[in-house]
Tab-separated table of C-alpha atoms and ligand atoms in Angstrom:
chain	number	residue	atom	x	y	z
A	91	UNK	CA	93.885	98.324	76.217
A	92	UNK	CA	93.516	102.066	77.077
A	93	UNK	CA	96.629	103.720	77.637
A	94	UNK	CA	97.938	106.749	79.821
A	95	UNK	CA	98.086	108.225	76.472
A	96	UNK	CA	94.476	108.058	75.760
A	97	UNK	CA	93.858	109.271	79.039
A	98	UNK	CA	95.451	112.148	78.647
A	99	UNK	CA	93.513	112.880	75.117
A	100	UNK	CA	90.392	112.699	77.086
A	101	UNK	CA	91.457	114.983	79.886
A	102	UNK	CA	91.815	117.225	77.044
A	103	UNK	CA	88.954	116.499	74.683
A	104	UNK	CA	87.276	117.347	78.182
A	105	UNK	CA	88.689	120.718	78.970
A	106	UNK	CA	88.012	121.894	75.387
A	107	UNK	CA	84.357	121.293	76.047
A	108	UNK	CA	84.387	123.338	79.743
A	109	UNK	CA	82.740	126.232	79.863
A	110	UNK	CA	86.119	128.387	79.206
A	111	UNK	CA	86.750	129.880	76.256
A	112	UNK	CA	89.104	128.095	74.022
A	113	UNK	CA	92.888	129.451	74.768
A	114	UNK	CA	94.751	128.906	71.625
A	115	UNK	CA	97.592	130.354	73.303
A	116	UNK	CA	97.198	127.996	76.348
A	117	UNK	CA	96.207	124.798	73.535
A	118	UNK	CA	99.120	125.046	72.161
A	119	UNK	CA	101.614	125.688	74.940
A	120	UNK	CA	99.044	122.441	76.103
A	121	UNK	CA	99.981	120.308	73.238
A	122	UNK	CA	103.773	121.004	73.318
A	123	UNK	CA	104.099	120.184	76.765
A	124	UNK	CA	101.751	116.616	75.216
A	125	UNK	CA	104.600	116.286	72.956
A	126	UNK	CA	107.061	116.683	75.293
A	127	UNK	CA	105.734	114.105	77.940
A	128	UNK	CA	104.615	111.696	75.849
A	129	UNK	CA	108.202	111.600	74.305
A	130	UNK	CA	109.355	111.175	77.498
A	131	UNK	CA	107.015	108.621	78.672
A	132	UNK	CA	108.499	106.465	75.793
A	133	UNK	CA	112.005	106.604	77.707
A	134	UNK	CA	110.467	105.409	80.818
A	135	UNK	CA	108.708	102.585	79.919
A	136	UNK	CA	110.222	100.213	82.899
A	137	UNK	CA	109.503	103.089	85.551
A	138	UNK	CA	105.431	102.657	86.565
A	139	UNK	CA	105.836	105.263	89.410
A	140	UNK	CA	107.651	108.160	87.213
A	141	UNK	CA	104.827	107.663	84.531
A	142	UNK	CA	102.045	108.140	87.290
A	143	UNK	CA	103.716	111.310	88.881
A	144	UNK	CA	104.186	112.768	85.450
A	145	UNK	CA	100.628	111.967	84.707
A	146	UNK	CA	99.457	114.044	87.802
A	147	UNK	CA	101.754	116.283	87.159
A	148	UNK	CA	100.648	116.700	83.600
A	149	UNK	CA	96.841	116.929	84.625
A	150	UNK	CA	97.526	119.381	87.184
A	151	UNK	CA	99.254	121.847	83.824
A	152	UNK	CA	96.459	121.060	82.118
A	153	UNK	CA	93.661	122.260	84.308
A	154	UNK	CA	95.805	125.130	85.889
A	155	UNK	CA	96.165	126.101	81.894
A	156	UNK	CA	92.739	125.592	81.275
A	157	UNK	CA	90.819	126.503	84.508
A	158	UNK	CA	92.400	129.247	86.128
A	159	UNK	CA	95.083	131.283	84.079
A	160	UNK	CA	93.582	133.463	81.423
A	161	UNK	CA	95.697	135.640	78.633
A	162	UNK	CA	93.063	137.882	78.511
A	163	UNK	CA	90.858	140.103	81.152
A	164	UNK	CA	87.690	139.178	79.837
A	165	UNK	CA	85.738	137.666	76.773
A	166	UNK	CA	82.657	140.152	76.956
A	167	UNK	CA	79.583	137.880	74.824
A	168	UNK	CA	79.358	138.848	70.974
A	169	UNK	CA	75.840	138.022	70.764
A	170	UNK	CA	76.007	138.652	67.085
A	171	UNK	CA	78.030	135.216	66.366
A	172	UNK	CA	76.206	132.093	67.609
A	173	UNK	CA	76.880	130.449	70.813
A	174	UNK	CA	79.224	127.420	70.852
A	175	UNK	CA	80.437	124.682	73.519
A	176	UNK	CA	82.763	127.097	74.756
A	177	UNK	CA	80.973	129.960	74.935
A	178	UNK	CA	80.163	132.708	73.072
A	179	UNK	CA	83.375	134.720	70.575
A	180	UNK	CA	84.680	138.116	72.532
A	181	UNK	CA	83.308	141.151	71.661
A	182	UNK	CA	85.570	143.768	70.236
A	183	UNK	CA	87.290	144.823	73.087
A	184	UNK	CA	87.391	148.547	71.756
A	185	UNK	CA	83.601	148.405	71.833
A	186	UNK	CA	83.173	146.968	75.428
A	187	UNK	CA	81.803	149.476	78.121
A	188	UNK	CA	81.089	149.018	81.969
A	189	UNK	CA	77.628	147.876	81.213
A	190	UNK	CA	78.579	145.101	80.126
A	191	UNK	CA	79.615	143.659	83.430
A	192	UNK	CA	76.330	145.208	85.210
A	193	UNK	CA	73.476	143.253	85.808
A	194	UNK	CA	70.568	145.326	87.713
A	195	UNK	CA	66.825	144.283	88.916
A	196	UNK	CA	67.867	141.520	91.926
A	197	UNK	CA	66.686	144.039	94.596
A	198	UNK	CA	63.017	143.170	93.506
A	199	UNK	CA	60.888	140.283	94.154
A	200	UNK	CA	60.552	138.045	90.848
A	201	UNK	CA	56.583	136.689	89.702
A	202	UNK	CA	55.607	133.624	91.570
A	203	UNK	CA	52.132	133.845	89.956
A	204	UNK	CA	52.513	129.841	88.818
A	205	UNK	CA	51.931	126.444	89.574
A	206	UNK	CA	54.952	125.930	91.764
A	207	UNK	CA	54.544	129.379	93.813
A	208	UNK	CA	58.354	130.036	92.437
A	209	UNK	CA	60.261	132.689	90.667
A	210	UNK	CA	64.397	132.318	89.679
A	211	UNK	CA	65.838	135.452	87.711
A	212	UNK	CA	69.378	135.931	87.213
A	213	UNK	CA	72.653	136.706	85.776
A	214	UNK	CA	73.893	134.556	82.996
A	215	UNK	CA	75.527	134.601	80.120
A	216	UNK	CA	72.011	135.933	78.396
A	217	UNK	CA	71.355	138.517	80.825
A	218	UNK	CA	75.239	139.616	81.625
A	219	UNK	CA	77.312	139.292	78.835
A	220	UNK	CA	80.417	140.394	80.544
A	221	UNK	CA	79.881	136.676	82.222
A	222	UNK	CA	80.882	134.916	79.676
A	223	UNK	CA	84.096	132.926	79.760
A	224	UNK	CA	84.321	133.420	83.362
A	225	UNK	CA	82.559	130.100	84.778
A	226	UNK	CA	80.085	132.254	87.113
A	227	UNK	CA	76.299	133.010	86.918
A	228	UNK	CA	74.260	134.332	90.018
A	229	UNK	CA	70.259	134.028	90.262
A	230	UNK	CA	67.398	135.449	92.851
A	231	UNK	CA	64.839	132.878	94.226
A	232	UNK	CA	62.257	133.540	95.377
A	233	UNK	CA	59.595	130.947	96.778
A	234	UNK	CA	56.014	131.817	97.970
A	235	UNK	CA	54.849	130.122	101.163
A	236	UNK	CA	54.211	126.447	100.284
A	237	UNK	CA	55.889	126.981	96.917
A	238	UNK	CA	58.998	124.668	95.594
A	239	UNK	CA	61.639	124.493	92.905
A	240	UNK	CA	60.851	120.967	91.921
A	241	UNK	CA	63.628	118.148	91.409
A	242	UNK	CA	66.192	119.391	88.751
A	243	UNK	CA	69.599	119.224	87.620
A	244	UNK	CA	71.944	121.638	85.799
A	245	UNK	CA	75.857	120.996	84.072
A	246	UNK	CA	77.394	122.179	87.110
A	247	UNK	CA	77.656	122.904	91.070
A	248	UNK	CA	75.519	125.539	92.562
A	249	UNK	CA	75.837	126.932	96.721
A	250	UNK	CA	72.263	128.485	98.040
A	251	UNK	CA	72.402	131.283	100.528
A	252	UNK	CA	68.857	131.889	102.342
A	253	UNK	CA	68.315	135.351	102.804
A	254	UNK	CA	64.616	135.406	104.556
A	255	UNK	CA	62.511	132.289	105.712
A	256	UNK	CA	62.945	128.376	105.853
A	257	UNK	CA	63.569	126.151	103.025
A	258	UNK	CA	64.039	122.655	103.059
A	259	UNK	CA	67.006	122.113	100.630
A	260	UNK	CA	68.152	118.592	99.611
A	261	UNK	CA	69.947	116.501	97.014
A	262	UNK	CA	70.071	113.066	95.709
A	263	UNK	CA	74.033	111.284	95.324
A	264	UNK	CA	74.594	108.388	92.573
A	265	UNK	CA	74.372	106.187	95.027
A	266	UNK	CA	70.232	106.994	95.445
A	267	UNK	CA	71.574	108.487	98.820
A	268	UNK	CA	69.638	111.875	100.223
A	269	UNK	CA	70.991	115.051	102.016
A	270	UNK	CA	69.069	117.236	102.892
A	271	UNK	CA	68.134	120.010	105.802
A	272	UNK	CA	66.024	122.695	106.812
A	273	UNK	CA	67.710	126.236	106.067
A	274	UNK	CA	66.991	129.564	107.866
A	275	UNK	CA	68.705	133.067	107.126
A	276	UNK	CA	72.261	132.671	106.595
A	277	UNK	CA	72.542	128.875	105.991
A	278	UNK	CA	74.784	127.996	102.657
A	279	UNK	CA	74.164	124.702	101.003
A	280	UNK	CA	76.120	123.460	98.197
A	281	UNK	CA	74.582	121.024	95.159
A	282	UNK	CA	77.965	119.229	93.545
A	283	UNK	CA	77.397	118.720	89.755
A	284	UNK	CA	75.176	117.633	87.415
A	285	UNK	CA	72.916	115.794	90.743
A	286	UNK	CA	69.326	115.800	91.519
A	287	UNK	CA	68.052	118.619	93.887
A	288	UNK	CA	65.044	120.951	95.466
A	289	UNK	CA	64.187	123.676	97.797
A	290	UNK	CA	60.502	124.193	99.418
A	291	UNK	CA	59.511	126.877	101.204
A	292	UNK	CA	58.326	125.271	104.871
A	293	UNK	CA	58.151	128.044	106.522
A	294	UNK	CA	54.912	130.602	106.578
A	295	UNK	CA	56.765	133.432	105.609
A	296	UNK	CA	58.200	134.205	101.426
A	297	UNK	CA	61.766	132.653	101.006
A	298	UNK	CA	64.503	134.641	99.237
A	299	UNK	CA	67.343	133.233	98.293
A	300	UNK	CA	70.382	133.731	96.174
A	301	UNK	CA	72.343	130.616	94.435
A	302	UNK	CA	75.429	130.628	91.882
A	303	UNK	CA	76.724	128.470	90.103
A	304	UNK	CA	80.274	127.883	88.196
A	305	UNK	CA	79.062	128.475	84.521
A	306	UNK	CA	77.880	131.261	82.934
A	307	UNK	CA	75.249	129.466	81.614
A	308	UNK	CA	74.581	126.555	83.926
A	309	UNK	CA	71.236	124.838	81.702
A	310	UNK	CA	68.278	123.761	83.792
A	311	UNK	CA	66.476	120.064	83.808
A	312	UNK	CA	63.532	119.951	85.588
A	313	UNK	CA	62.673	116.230	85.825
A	314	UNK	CA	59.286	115.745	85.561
A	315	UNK	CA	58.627	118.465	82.915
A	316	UNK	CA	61.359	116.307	81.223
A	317	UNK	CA	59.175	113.382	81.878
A	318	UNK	CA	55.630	114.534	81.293
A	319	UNK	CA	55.960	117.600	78.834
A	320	UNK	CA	57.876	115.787	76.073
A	321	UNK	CA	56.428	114.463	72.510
A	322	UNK	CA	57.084	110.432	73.380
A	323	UNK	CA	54.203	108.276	73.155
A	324	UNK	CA	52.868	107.682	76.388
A	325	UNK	CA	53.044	104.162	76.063
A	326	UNK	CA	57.022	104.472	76.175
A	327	UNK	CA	56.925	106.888	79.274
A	328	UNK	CA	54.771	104.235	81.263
A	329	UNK	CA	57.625	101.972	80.270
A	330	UNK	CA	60.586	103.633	81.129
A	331	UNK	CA	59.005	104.982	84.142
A	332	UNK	CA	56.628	102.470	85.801
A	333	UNK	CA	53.437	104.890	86.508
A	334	UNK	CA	50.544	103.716	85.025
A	335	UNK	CA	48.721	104.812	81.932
A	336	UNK	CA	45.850	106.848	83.596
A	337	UNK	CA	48.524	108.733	85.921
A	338	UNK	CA	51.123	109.547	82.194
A	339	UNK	CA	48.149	110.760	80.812
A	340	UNK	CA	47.046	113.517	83.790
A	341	UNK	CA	50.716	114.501	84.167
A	342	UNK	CA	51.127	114.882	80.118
A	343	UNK	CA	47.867	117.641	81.103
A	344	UNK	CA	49.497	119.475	83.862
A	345	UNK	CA	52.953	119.736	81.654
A	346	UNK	CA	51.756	120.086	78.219
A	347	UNK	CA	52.788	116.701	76.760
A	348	UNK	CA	51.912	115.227	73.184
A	349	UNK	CA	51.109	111.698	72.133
B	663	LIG	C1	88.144	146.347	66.957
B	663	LIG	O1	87.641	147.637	66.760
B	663	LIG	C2	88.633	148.576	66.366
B	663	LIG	C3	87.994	149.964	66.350
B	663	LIG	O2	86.778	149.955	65.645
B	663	LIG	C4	89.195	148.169	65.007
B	663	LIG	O3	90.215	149.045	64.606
B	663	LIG	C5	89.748	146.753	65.118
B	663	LIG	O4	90.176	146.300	63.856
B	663	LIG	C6	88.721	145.799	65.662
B	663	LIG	N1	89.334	144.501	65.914
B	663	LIG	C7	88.827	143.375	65.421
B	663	LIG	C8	89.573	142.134	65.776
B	663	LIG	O5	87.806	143.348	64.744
B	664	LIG	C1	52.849	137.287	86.768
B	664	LIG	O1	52.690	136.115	85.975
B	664	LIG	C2	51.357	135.827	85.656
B	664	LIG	C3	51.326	134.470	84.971
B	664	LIG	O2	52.237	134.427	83.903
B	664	LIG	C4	50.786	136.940	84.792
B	664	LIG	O3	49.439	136.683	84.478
B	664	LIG	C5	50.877	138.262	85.573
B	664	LIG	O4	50.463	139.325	84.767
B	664	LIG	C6	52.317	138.508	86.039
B	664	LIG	N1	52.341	139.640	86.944
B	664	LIG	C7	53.142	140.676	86.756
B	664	LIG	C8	53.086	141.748	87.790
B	664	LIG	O5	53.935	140.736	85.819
């Protein structure tokens, strides 16, 4: 049987992995206070009710540890040690300089000389190393008349603001339910975590938009170059997908697939 206990190891194992640095300061004042609880849990083994509150309570100290309270300013990107779950290592902080929070080149219109009329450029942890640690990036999107960003899905949540022209934006809930509206200058849209979404231009006029999302380095699916412009044999993606051979085989062409 899982226990509150094991619970509580997963909240953790869970918050190690965010996109935050890890806080050795904050892991250990974490782990004490573990100690401490769990020790006390043990004396309240008749009391169902106490156990619960301290649970919240202790959930709540972990995620205020973990999420919002820092014990340093800023953890600009060493791009000379590799990358890791939680980011990249701090650069020396003698060595950072302003630049390193600056992030120019939004004011101009991105290349939407492809197949889906569609250009994203951005600030990430790549682009702005002063990002990193902080659980923020912050893109351009631009989107030719009758051009899309095709369904995708990244780690985290990302809010759209239109800037210029009509977009149809839209996502998909576990549930297979859709929400989705057409957005003019001004409208905000929010895509919660890790679900299915899209934006297409509708309107006869280039779309410019700006999006952000709460990681420095968000990651990017795009479903049907997922699908279509892997290496599996295309008798396994007619399989797990239910479109027939002929149809694999002309999608594998548009996206670059093998076998
Ligand atoms: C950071 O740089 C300063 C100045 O070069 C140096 O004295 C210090 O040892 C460095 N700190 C670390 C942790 O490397
Ligand atoms: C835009 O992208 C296309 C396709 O990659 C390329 O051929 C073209 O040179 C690019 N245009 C500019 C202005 O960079």
């Amino acid at each position: 049987m899982r226990t509150t206990h094991d619970e509580l190891l997963d909240a953790e194992d869970a918050m190690v992995f965010d996109d935050q640095p890890l806080d050795t300061a904050a892991l250990t004042h974490t782990i004490c206070w573990r100690v401490a609880v769990w020790s006390r849990l043990h004396t309240l083994k008749n009391s169902y009710n106490m156990i619960l509150k301290l649970f919240i309570a202790f959930s709540f100290l972990i995620s205020a540890s973990y999420g919002q309270i820092s014990v340093v300013d800023f953890c600009v990107a060493d791009y000379s040690v590799a990358n890791g779950p939680a980011g990249y290592s701090c650069k020396n902080a003698s060595k950072v300089i302003t630049d390193d929070f600056i992030f120019t080149g939004l004011g101009v219109k991105g290349n939407t000389s492809n197949f889906f009329k569609v250009a994203v450029n951005g600030a990430f942890d790549l682009t702005l190393p002063g990002l990193n640690g902080l659980g923020l990036s912050l893109f351009r999107l631009d989107i030719d008349v009758g051009g899309v960003v095709p369904i995708h899905t990244h780690r985290v949540s990302e809010v759209i603001i239109v800037m210029e022209g009509t977009i149809i934006a839209g996502f998909i809930g576990s549930d297979n339910t859709a929400y989705f509206k057409t957005l003019n200058k001004g409208d905000v849209m929010v895509f919660p975590q890790s679900l299915l979404h899209f934006q297409v231009n509708v309107g006869n006029i280039p779309a410019l938009a700006f999006v952000s999302l709460n990681s420095p380095n968000p990651g990017f699916q795009f479903i049907s170059a997922s699908l279509f412009a892997n290496n599996l044999p295309s008798s396994i993606v007619e399989k797990i997908t239910l479109i027939d051979k002929d149809q694999v085989k002309k999608l594998k062409s548009i996206f670059g697939g093998t076998n």
